[in-house]
Coordinates of C-alpha atoms and ligand atoms in Angstrom, one line a residue:
X1 CA -40.9 234.2 70.0
X2 CA -43.4 232.1 72.0
X3 CA -46.8 231.6 70.3
X4 CA -48.5 232.5 73.6
X5 CA -46.8 235.9 73.6
X6 CA -47.6 236.5 70.0
X7 CA -51.2 235.6 70.7
X8 CA -51.4 238.0 73.7
X9 CA -50.0 240.8 71.6
X10 CA -52.4 240.0 68.8
X11 CA -49.5 239.4 66.4
X12 CA -50.2 235.8 65.3
X13 CA -51.1 236.9 61.8
X14 CA -47.5 238.1 61.4
X15 CA -46.5 234.4 61.0
X16 CA -46.5 233.5 57.3
X17 CA -49.4 231.4 56.4
X18 CA -51.5 232.4 59.4
X19 CA -54.6 234.4 58.7
X20 CA -57.5 235.6 60.8
X21 CA -59.2 232.2 60.9
X22 CA -56.2 230.2 62.2
X23 CA -55.1 233.0 64.5
X24 CA -58.6 233.0 66.2
X25 CA -58.4 229.2 66.7
X26 CA -54.9 229.3 68.0
X27 CA -55.9 231.9 70.6
X28 CA -58.9 229.8 71.5
X29 CA -56.7 226.7 72.0
X30 CA -54.2 228.7 74.1
X31 CA -57.0 230.1 76.3
X32 CA -59.3 227.1 76.7
X33 CA -56.9 224.2 75.9
X34 CA -59.1 223.1 73.0
X35 CA -61.2 224.5 70.2
X36 CA -65.0 224.4 69.9
X37 CA -65.1 223.4 66.2
X38 CA -62.6 220.5 66.8
X39 CA -64.7 219.2 69.8
X40 CA -67.8 219.4 67.6
X41 CA -66.2 217.5 64.8
X42 CA -64.8 215.0 67.2
X43 CA -68.2 214.2 68.7
X44 CA -69.5 213.6 65.2
X45 CA -66.8 211.2 64.1
X46 CA -65.8 207.9 65.8
X47 CA -62.5 208.1 67.6
X48 CA -60.9 205.2 65.7
X49 CA -61.3 206.8 62.4
X50 CA -58.5 209.2 63.1
X51 CA -55.9 206.4 62.8
X52 CA -57.1 205.8 59.2
X53 CA -55.6 209.1 58.3
X54 CA -52.2 207.8 59.3
X55 CA -52.2 205.4 56.3
X56 CA -50.4 207.0 53.4
X57 CA -52.7 207.6 50.5
X58 CA -55.8 208.0 52.6
X59 CA -57.0 211.5 53.0
X60 CA -60.0 212.9 54.8
X61 CA -62.2 212.5 51.7
X62 CA -61.6 208.8 51.5
X63 CA -62.1 208.4 55.2
X64 CA -65.4 210.1 54.9
X65 CA -66.4 208.1 51.9
X66 CA -65.7 204.7 53.5
X67 CA -67.3 205.8 56.7
X68 CA -70.5 207.1 55.1
X69 CA -70.9 204.3 52.5
X70 CA -69.6 201.3 54.4
X71 CA -69.6 202.3 58.0
X72 CA -65.9 201.7 58.4
X73 CA -64.3 203.0 61.5
X74 CA -61.2 200.9 62.1
X75 CA -58.1 199.8 60.3
X76 CA -59.1 196.2 60.4
X77 CA -62.5 197.0 58.9
X78 CA -60.9 199.0 56.2
X79 CA -58.4 196.2 55.4
X80 CA -61.2 193.6 55.3
X81 CA -63.3 195.8 53.0
X82 CA -60.3 196.2 50.7
X83 CA -59.6 192.5 50.6
X84 CA -63.3 191.7 49.9
X85 CA -63.1 194.2 47.0
X86 CA -65.8 196.4 48.5
X87 CA -63.7 199.6 48.1
X88 CA -63.4 199.5 44.3
X89 CA -67.1 200.0 43.9
X90 CA -67.0 203.4 45.6
X91 CA -66.8 206.6 43.6
X92 CA -63.3 207.7 42.7
X93 CA -61.8 204.3 43.8
X94 CA -60.6 201.5 41.8
X95 CA -58.7 198.2 42.0
X96 CA -55.4 200.0 42.1
X97 CA -56.3 202.2 45.0
X98 CA -57.7 199.2 46.8
X99 CA -54.4 197.4 46.4
X100 CA -52.5 200.4 47.6
X101 CA -54.6 200.6 50.7
X102 CA -54.0 196.9 51.5
X103 CA -50.3 197.4 51.1
X104 CA -50.2 200.5 53.2
X105 CA -52.1 198.9 56.0
X106 CA -49.8 195.9 56.0
X107 CA -46.8 198.2 56.1
X108 CA -48.3 200.2 58.9
X109 CA -49.0 197.0 60.9
X110 CA -45.4 195.9 60.3
X111 CA -44.1 199.2 61.4
X112 CA -46.1 198.9 64.7
X113 CA -44.3 195.7 65.4
X114 CA -40.7 197.0 65.1
X115 CA -39.3 199.4 67.6
X116 CA -37.0 202.3 66.6
X117 CA -33.5 201.9 67.9
X118 CA -33.8 205.2 69.6
X119 CA -36.6 203.9 71.7
X120 CA -35.1 200.5 72.4
X121 CA -31.6 201.6 73.5
X122 CA -32.6 203.5 76.6
X123 CA -34.8 200.5 77.6
X124 CA -31.9 198.2 77.0
X125 CA -29.7 200.4 79.2
X126 CA -32.2 200.0 82.1
X127 CA -32.3 196.2 81.8
X128 CA -28.5 196.2 81.5
X129 CA -28.0 198.1 84.7
X130 CA -30.5 195.8 86.5
X131 CA -28.9 192.6 85.3
X132 CA -25.4 193.9 86.1
X133 CA -26.4 194.3 89.7
X134 CA -27.8 190.8 89.9
X135 CA -25.7 188.5 92.0
X136 CA -24.1 185.7 89.9
X137 CA -24.5 187.5 86.6
X138 CA -21.4 188.7 84.7
X139 CA -20.6 189.8 81.1
X140 CA -24.1 191.1 80.6
X141 CA -24.2 192.0 76.9
X142 CA -27.0 193.3 74.6
X143 CA -26.8 191.3 71.3
X144 CA -29.2 190.8 68.3
X145 CA -30.2 193.5 66.0
X146 CA -29.6 196.1 68.8
X147 CA -25.9 195.3 68.8
X148 CA -25.8 195.5 65.0
X149 CA -27.4 198.9 65.4
X150 CA -30.3 198.2 63.0
X151 CA -32.6 201.2 62.6
X152 CA -35.4 199.3 64.2
X153 CA -35.4 196.1 66.4
X154 CA -38.0 193.4 66.8
X155 CA -36.9 192.6 70.4
X156 CA -33.9 193.0 72.7
X157 CA -31.6 190.0 73.2
X158 CA -29.4 189.8 76.2
X159 CA -26.8 187.3 77.1
X160 CA -24.8 186.9 80.4
X161 CA -22.6 184.4 82.1
X162 CA -23.0 183.0 85.5
X163 CA -21.1 180.8 87.9
X164 CA -21.9 177.1 87.6
X165 CA -25.3 176.3 89.2
X166 CA -26.4 179.9 89.5
X167 CA -28.1 180.5 86.1
X168 CA -31.5 179.9 87.5
X169 CA -31.0 182.6 90.2
X170 CA -30.3 185.1 87.4
X171 CA -33.3 183.9 85.4
X172 CA -35.5 184.3 88.4
X173 CA -34.2 187.8 89.1
X174 CA -34.8 188.7 85.5
X175 CA -38.4 187.6 85.7
X176 CA -39.0 189.7 88.8
X177 CA -37.4 192.8 87.4
X178 CA -39.6 195.8 88.4
X179 CA -41.6 196.8 85.3
X180 CA -41.9 193.4 83.8
X181 CA -45.5 192.9 82.9
X182 CA -45.4 189.4 81.5
X183 CA -43.0 186.4 81.6
X184 CA -43.5 184.8 78.2
X185 CA -41.4 181.8 78.8
X186 CA -38.7 180.7 81.2
X187 CA -36.3 177.8 81.4
X188 CA -33.1 176.9 83.3
X189 CA -30.9 179.1 81.2
X190 CA -33.3 181.3 79.2
X191 CA -36.2 183.5 79.6
X192 CA -38.3 186.0 77.7
X193 CA -40.3 188.8 79.3
X194 CA -42.2 191.9 78.3
X195 CA -40.8 195.1 79.8
X196 CA -42.1 198.5 78.7
X197 CA -44.0 196.8 75.9
X198 CA -40.8 195.4 74.5
X199 CA -39.9 191.7 74.4
X200 CA -36.6 191.1 76.2
X201 CA -34.8 187.7 75.7
X202 CA -32.1 186.5 78.1
X203 CA -29.7 183.6 77.7
X204 CA -27.2 182.5 80.3
X205 CA -24.1 180.5 79.4
X206 CA -20.8 179.3 80.9
X207 CA -18.0 181.7 80.6
X208 CA -16.2 179.1 78.4
X209 CA -18.7 179.4 75.6
X210 CA -19.6 183.1 75.9
X211 CA -17.9 184.0 72.6
X212 CA -19.9 181.3 70.7
X213 CA -23.2 182.5 72.1
X214 CA -22.4 186.2 71.6
X215 CA -21.6 185.5 68.0
X216 CA -24.7 183.4 67.5
X217 CA -27.1 185.8 69.2
X218 CA -25.7 188.9 67.5
X219 CA -26.8 187.5 64.2
X220 CA -28.0 188.3 61.7
X221 CA -29.6 185.0 61.0
X222 CA -28.5 185.4 57.3
X223 CA -24.9 186.1 58.3
X224 CA -24.9 183.1 60.7
X225 CA -26.2 180.8 58.0
X226 CA -23.3 181.8 55.7
X227 CA -20.8 181.2 58.4
X228 CA -22.2 177.8 59.1
X229 CA -21.8 176.9 55.4
X230 CA -18.2 178.0 55.5
X231 CA -17.7 175.8 58.6
X232 CA -19.2 172.8 56.9
X233 CA -16.8 173.2 54.0
X234 CA -13.9 173.0 56.5
X235 CA -15.3 169.9 58.1
X236 CA -16.6 171.8 61.1
X237 CA -20.0 172.4 62.6
X238 CA -20.6 175.9 64.0
X239 CA -23.3 176.4 66.7
X240 CA -24.1 178.6 69.6
X241 CA -22.2 176.2 71.8
X242 CA -18.9 176.1 69.9
X243 CA -17.2 174.6 66.9
X244 CA -17.3 170.8 66.5
X245 CA -14.8 168.9 64.5
X246 CA -16.9 166.5 62.4
X247 CA -14.2 163.9 62.2
X248 CA -13.3 163.7 65.8
X249 CA -16.7 164.8 67.2
X250 CA -14.9 167.1 69.6
X251 CA -16.8 170.3 70.4
X252 CA -14.6 173.3 71.3
X253 CA -16.4 176.2 72.8
X254 CA -15.2 179.7 72.0
X255 CA -14.7 182.0 75.0
X256 CA -14.2 185.1 72.9
X257 CA -16.2 186.1 69.8
X258 CA -13.0 186.7 67.8
X259 CA -12.1 183.0 68.1
X260 CA -15.2 182.1 66.1
X261 CA -14.0 184.0 63.1
X262 CA -10.4 183.1 63.6
X263 CA -11.1 179.3 63.6
X264 CA -13.1 179.7 60.4
X265 CA -10.1 181.4 58.9
X266 CA -11.8 184.8 58.7
X267 CA -10.8 188.3 60.0
X268 CA -13.1 189.7 62.6
X269 CA -16.3 191.2 61.2
X270 CA -17.9 194.0 63.2
X271 CA -21.5 193.6 64.2
X272 CA -22.8 196.5 62.0
X273 CA -21.7 194.6 58.9
X274 CA -23.2 191.2 59.7
X275 CA -26.2 191.2 57.4
X276 CA -24.9 189.0 54.5
X277 CA -24.6 192.0 52.3
X278 CA -21.2 191.0 51.0
X279 CA -19.2 191.1 54.2
X280 CA -18.4 187.4 54.1
X281 CA -17.0 187.7 50.6
X282 CA -15.1 190.9 51.6
X283 CA -13.7 189.1 54.7
X284 CA -12.5 186.2 52.5
X285 CA -10.9 188.5 50.0
X286 CA -9.4 190.7 52.7
X287 CA -11.2 193.8 51.5
X288 CA -13.4 194.6 54.5
X289 CA -13.9 198.4 54.7
X290 CA -12.0 200.5 57.3
X291 CA -15.2 201.9 58.7
X292 CA -15.7 205.5 59.9
X293 CA -15.8 205.8 63.8
X294 CA -17.1 208.5 66.1
X295 CA -13.6 209.9 66.7
X296 CA -13.3 210.6 62.9
X297 CA -16.2 213.1 63.1
X298 CA -14.9 216.7 63.4
X299 CA -18.1 218.6 63.4
X300 CA -21.9 218.5 63.3
X301 CA -23.5 219.9 60.2
X302 CA -27.2 220.2 61.1
X303 CA -28.2 222.1 64.2
X304 CA -31.2 224.3 65.1
X305 CA -30.9 227.2 67.5
X306 CA -33.3 229.5 69.3
X307 CA -33.4 231.5 66.1
X308 CA -35.9 229.0 64.8
X309 CA -37.3 226.0 66.7
X310 CA -34.2 225.0 68.8
X311 CA -33.9 225.6 72.5
X312 CA -30.3 226.7 72.8
X313 CA -28.4 229.8 71.7
X314 CA -25.6 229.6 69.2
X315 CA -22.9 230.2 71.9
X316 CA -24.4 227.4 74.0
X317 CA -24.4 225.0 71.0
X318 CA -20.8 226.0 70.2
X319 CA -19.7 225.5 73.7
X320 CA -21.3 222.0 73.8
X321 CA -19.7 221.1 70.4
X322 CA -16.3 222.3 71.6
X323 CA -16.8 220.1 74.7
X324 CA -17.2 217.1 72.3
X325 CA -13.9 217.9 70.7
X326 CA -15.5 219.2 67.5
X327 CA -13.8 221.8 65.3
X328 CA -16.9 223.3 63.8
X329 CA -20.7 223.1 63.7
X330 CA -23.2 224.3 61.1
X331 CA -26.2 226.2 62.3
X332 CA -29.1 225.3 59.9
X333 CA -32.2 226.9 61.2
X334 CA -35.4 226.7 59.2
X335 CA -36.1 229.0 56.3
X336 CA -38.9 231.5 55.9
X337 CA -41.8 229.3 54.7
X338 CA -41.5 227.1 57.8
X339 CA -43.6 229.6 59.8
X340 CA -44.6 226.9 62.3
X341 CA -41.0 226.1 63.1
X342 CA -39.9 229.7 63.5
X343 CA -38.4 229.9 60.0
X344 CA -36.1 232.9 59.5
X345 CA -37.2 235.8 57.3
X346 CA -34.5 237.1 54.9
X347 CA -33.7 239.9 57.3
X348 CA -33.4 237.6 60.3
X349 CA -31.2 235.2 58.4
X350 CA -28.9 238.1 57.4
X351 CA -28.8 239.3 61.0
X352 CA -28.0 235.7 62.1
X353 CA -25.1 235.5 59.7
X354 CA -23.7 238.7 61.0
X355 CA -24.0 237.5 64.6
X356 CA -22.3 234.2 63.7
X357 CA -19.4 236.3 62.1
X358 CA -19.1 238.3 65.2
X359 CA -19.2 235.2 67.4
X360 CA -16.5 233.6 65.3
X361 CA -14.3 236.7 65.8
X362 CA -14.5 236.3 69.5
X363 CA -13.6 232.6 69.6
X364 CA -11.6 231.9 66.5
X365 CA -8.2 233.2 67.5
X366 CA -8.4 231.7 71.0
X367 CA -9.8 228.2 70.3
X368 CA -9.7 227.7 66.5
X369 CA -13.4 226.6 66.5
X370 CA -15.7 227.9 63.9
X371 CA -19.5 228.2 63.6
X372 CA -20.6 227.9 60.0
X373 CA -23.6 229.9 58.8
X374 CA -26.0 227.5 57.2
X375 CA -29.7 227.1 56.6
X376 CA -32.1 224.3 56.3
X377 CA -33.8 225.7 53.2
X378 CA -37.2 224.5 52.3
X379 CA -37.6 222.9 48.9
X380 CA -40.9 224.4 47.9
X381 CA -43.6 222.3 46.2
X382 CA -42.3 223.3 42.8
X383 CA -38.6 222.5 43.6
X384 CA -37.6 226.2 44.0
X385 CA -35.7 227.2 47.1
X386 CA -37.1 229.3 49.9
X387 CA -34.5 232.2 49.7
X388 CA -33.4 234.2 46.7
X389 CA -29.9 233.6 45.3
X390 CA -28.3 236.6 46.8
X391 CA -29.2 235.4 50.3
X392 CA -28.1 231.8 49.6
X393 CA -24.8 233.2 48.5
X394 CA -24.1 234.6 51.9
X395 CA -24.3 231.2 53.6
X396 CA -21.3 228.9 54.2
X397 CA -23.5 225.8 53.7
X398 CA -26.9 225.4 52.1
X399 CA -28.9 222.3 53.2
X400 CA -32.1 221.8 51.2
X401 CA -35.0 219.7 52.5
X402 CA -38.6 218.9 51.9
X403 CA -41.0 219.7 54.8
X404 CA -44.4 219.9 53.1
X405 CA -46.6 218.5 50.3
X406 CA -45.6 214.9 51.3
X407 CA -48.6 213.6 49.3
X408 CA -47.0 214.5 45.9
X409 CA -46.7 211.5 43.6
X410 CA -43.3 209.8 43.1
X411 CA -42.5 211.6 39.8
X412 CA -43.4 215.0 41.1
X413 CA -41.5 214.6 44.4
X414 CA -38.4 213.2 42.6
X415 CA -38.2 216.1 40.1
X416 CA -38.9 218.5 42.9
X417 CA -35.9 217.4 44.9
X418 CA -33.8 217.0 41.7
X419 CA -34.5 220.6 40.9
X420 CA -33.2 221.6 44.3
X421 CA -30.1 219.4 44.0
X422 CA -29.1 220.9 40.6
X423 CA -29.3 224.4 42.0
X424 CA -25.7 225.5 42.3
X425 CA -26.3 226.9 45.8
X426 CA -27.3 223.6 47.4
X427 CA -24.5 221.8 49.2
X428 CA -26.3 219.1 51.0
X429 CA -29.8 217.5 50.5
X430 CA -31.2 216.6 53.9
X431 CA -33.4 213.7 55.1
X432 CA -34.3 212.9 51.5
X433 CA -37.1 210.3 52.1
X434 CA -38.8 212.2 54.9
X435 CA -39.4 209.0 56.9
X436 CA -40.2 209.1 60.7
X437 CA -39.4 205.7 62.2
X438 CA -42.4 204.1 63.8
X439 CA -44.6 206.9 62.6
X440 CA -44.4 207.6 59.0
X441 CA -43.0 205.9 55.9
X442 CA -41.0 208.2 53.7
X443 CA -42.8 209.8 50.7
X444 CA -42.6 208.1 47.4
X445 CA -39.3 209.0 45.8
X446 CA -36.9 207.6 43.2
X447 CA -33.9 207.5 45.4
X448 CA -31.6 206.1 42.7
X449 CA -32.3 209.2 40.6
X450 CA -31.7 211.5 43.6
X451 CA -28.3 209.8 44.2
X452 CA -27.4 210.0 40.5
X453 CA -28.1 213.7 40.3
X454 CA -26.2 214.3 43.6
X455 CA -23.3 212.5 42.1
X456 CA -23.4 214.6 38.9
X457 CA -23.6 217.9 40.8
X458 CA -21.2 217.1 43.6
X459 CA -24.0 217.5 46.2
X460 CA -23.6 215.6 49.5
X461 CA -26.6 213.7 50.9
X462 CA -27.3 213.9 54.5
X463 CA -27.5 211.0 57.0
X464 CA -29.9 212.5 59.5
X465 CA -28.7 211.1 62.8
X466 CA -31.8 211.8 64.7
X467 CA -33.0 208.4 65.9
X468 CA -36.5 209.4 64.7
X469 CA -35.3 209.7 61.1
X470 CA -32.1 207.9 60.3
X471 CA -32.6 209.0 56.8
X472 CA -30.9 208.0 54.5
X473 CA -31.3 204.3 55.4
X474 CA -28.2 202.1 55.6
X475 CA -29.0 200.5 52.2
X476 CA -29.5 203.9 50.5
X477 CA -26.4 205.5 52.1
X478 CA -24.4 202.6 50.7
X479 CA -25.9 203.1 47.3
X480 CA -24.8 206.7 47.5
X481 CA -21.3 205.7 48.4
X482 CA -21.1 203.3 45.6
X483 CA -22.1 206.1 43.2
X484 CA -19.4 208.3 44.5
X485 CA -21.6 210.6 46.5
X486 CA -20.3 212.0 49.7
X487 CA -22.5 211.7 52.9
X488 CA -22.9 214.4 55.5
X489 CA -23.8 213.3 59.0
X490 CA -25.9 215.8 60.9
X491 CA -27.9 215.3 64.1
X492 CA -30.7 217.8 63.3
X493 CA -30.2 218.7 67.0
X494 CA -32.9 221.0 68.4
X495 CA -31.0 221.3 71.8
X496 CA -27.5 220.5 73.1
X497 CA -28.9 217.2 74.4
X498 CA -29.3 216.0 70.9
X499 CA -25.7 216.4 69.9
X500 CA -25.1 212.9 71.1
X501 CA -27.3 211.6 68.3
X502 CA -24.1 211.7 66.2
X503 CA -23.6 208.1 67.5
X504 CA -26.7 206.9 65.7
X505 CA -25.5 208.6 62.5
X506 CA -22.1 207.0 62.7
X507 CA -23.5 203.5 63.3
X508 CA -25.8 203.9 60.4
X509 CA -22.8 205.1 58.3
X510 CA -20.9 201.9 59.4
X511 CA -23.9 199.7 58.4
X512 CA -23.6 201.5 55.0
X513 CA -19.9 200.5 54.8
X514 CA -18.8 204.1 54.9
X515 CA -15.2 204.9 55.4
X516 CA -13.9 208.2 56.8
X517 CA -13.3 209.4 53.2
X518 CA -17.0 209.0 52.3
X519 CA -18.2 211.4 55.0
X520 CA -17.7 215.2 54.6
X521 CA -17.6 216.0 58.2
X522 CA -14.5 213.9 58.9
X523 CA -12.7 216.7 57.0
X524 CA -11.1 219.7 58.5
X525 CA -13.0 223.0 57.9
X526 CA -11.0 224.1 54.8
X527 CA -11.4 220.8 53.0
X528 CA -15.0 220.6 54.0
X529 CA -15.8 224.0 52.5
X530 CA -13.8 223.3 49.4
X531 CA -15.6 220.0 49.0
X532 CA -19.2 221.0 49.4
X533 CA -19.5 224.7 50.4
X534 CA -18.1 228.0 49.4
X535 CA -14.4 227.4 50.1
Ligands
LIG601 P1 -34.9 191.5 65.3 O1 -35.1 191.0 66.8 O2 -36.1 191.1 64.5 O3 -34.7 192.9 65.2 O4 -33.6 190.7 64.8 P2 -32.5 189.9 65.5 O5 -31.4 189.7 64.5 O6 -32.2 190.4 66.8 O7 -33.3 188.4 65.6 P3 -33.8 187.6 66.8 O8 -34.1 188.4 68.0 O9 -34.9 186.8 66.2 O10 -32.6 186.5 67.1 C1 -31.4 186.9 67.6 C2 -30.3 186.2 66.9 O11 -30.3 184.8 67.0 C3 -30.3 186.4 65.4 O12 -29.7 187.6 65.0 C4 -29.5 185.3 64.9 C5 -29.8 184.2 65.9 N1 -30.9 183.3 65.3 C6 -32.2 183.4 65.5 N2 -32.8 182.5 64.8 C7 -31.9 181.8 64.1 C8 -31.9 180.7 63.1 O13 -32.9 180.2 62.8 N3 -30.7 180.3 62.6 C9 -29.5 180.9 62.9 N4 -28.4 180.5 62.4 N5 -29.4 181.9 63.8 C10 -30.6 182.4 64.4
LIG602 CA1 -33.7 190.7 68.5
LIG603 CA1 -35.0 187.5 70.2

């Protein structure tokens, strides 16, 4: 139910965790758009100080301390004070906390520089459409880290071809694209601009060397350096212009990207693998993985409906999933402690399970599609689960996840999650690091230990495909695979529009070297339930 309605009816206190005090403030915010106490506090505290709270390890007490004692109001001031060892002299602070703060600020600054793929992709699409309409521009292609589907990108790199003598016209059109706020640099065949706060690079080449430039600009730099070494051993020189025979001095441009690999005696390596993480060795040995693709995915395992904080009904979600060619989906609404996210009480969950059963009866025979009754069960601060065993046993799939108490230390957080994983009811552990790209680093956790225990208990680990999370990361998902742990890709969709996030999850899985057999939702429903659920 809507919070506004609850407030009108005076029922806010029915939400777990909401008492008189909070209820009064919520009603005040609904009625006036703000809250008096908040406004009072805001006027007492400098605006900038709020951003200090975003730094992990810095709580309100520390902010108050550094503000009162040292007059610090900005991140830069805090960093400076830490570097000058002024913090360690404050009560309850020491050299260690000072170091932690410096590191956290540096990580936060680094994070501000990189753009989550989910933010960059729609921007790249706008630029792509514009360039494709430019006279004289052909083969417009996004390259760089975006083409490799890295979780975050530093900038967006485009290449295109143009008819001889017309490159400059394309470069000019690029610089005058509506929305460009700055032209950083511009030459005859290349240009860099700022568009929607993102740097966009463009390089124009002749059609004859398109493949060479595409390969070069796709990177990564580390992958390219390795390729150049291989070329040198063969008496060749690889560059963005082509491959030069060192003996004859003849440069042969590659029109297609495949030719670059071919001429180096290698099989084609897909962009997602080009990070120098063993792909060159695997290519030489002929052991490149047969990566999972979007069409291998037979269902989505993590969806929210209107029963908790989603915006679509179960039939609507099922309809959309069938439209995508899926065979099943798993409804995983929040559990009872997640009051703010509309978490389901035991009674409501049981009611939902019954409705899912009834719904399956209506569609099963006709279309062979199945809605699985799952739950995204909160892992409470002590590692226990948010529903009693007899309720968990009624579910097809139990997904366990942490949503609170992020400030627990590494050991506490790890043993908290481990306790949930060893619970026999838990089938999948979701977004294990809790990171939000561009917003929040994951909490401290011993991911190797989590993977080890998941392996021992046959628990799958989720790849959360929401572009905000992409958690596990590619590196950790690969570690999981190498430890024999199965991965479950779920979109964490809160509306039918989010079902398309599966693509992000699949690309991440490919960057993690996953093959169809490593991903539980490439299985048919029977195998899936036998593998992880109650089959
Ligand atoms: P990013 O933008 O930080 O997310 O990462 P990339 O990989 O898109 O890097 P970027 O935009 O600096 O350069 C695009 C590609 O150009 C890069 O992936 C490989 C190539 N490249 C750039 N610098 C070098 C270099 O110094 N040597 C070689 N071999 N290739 C380079
Ligand atoms: Ca780039
Ligand atoms: Ca670039």
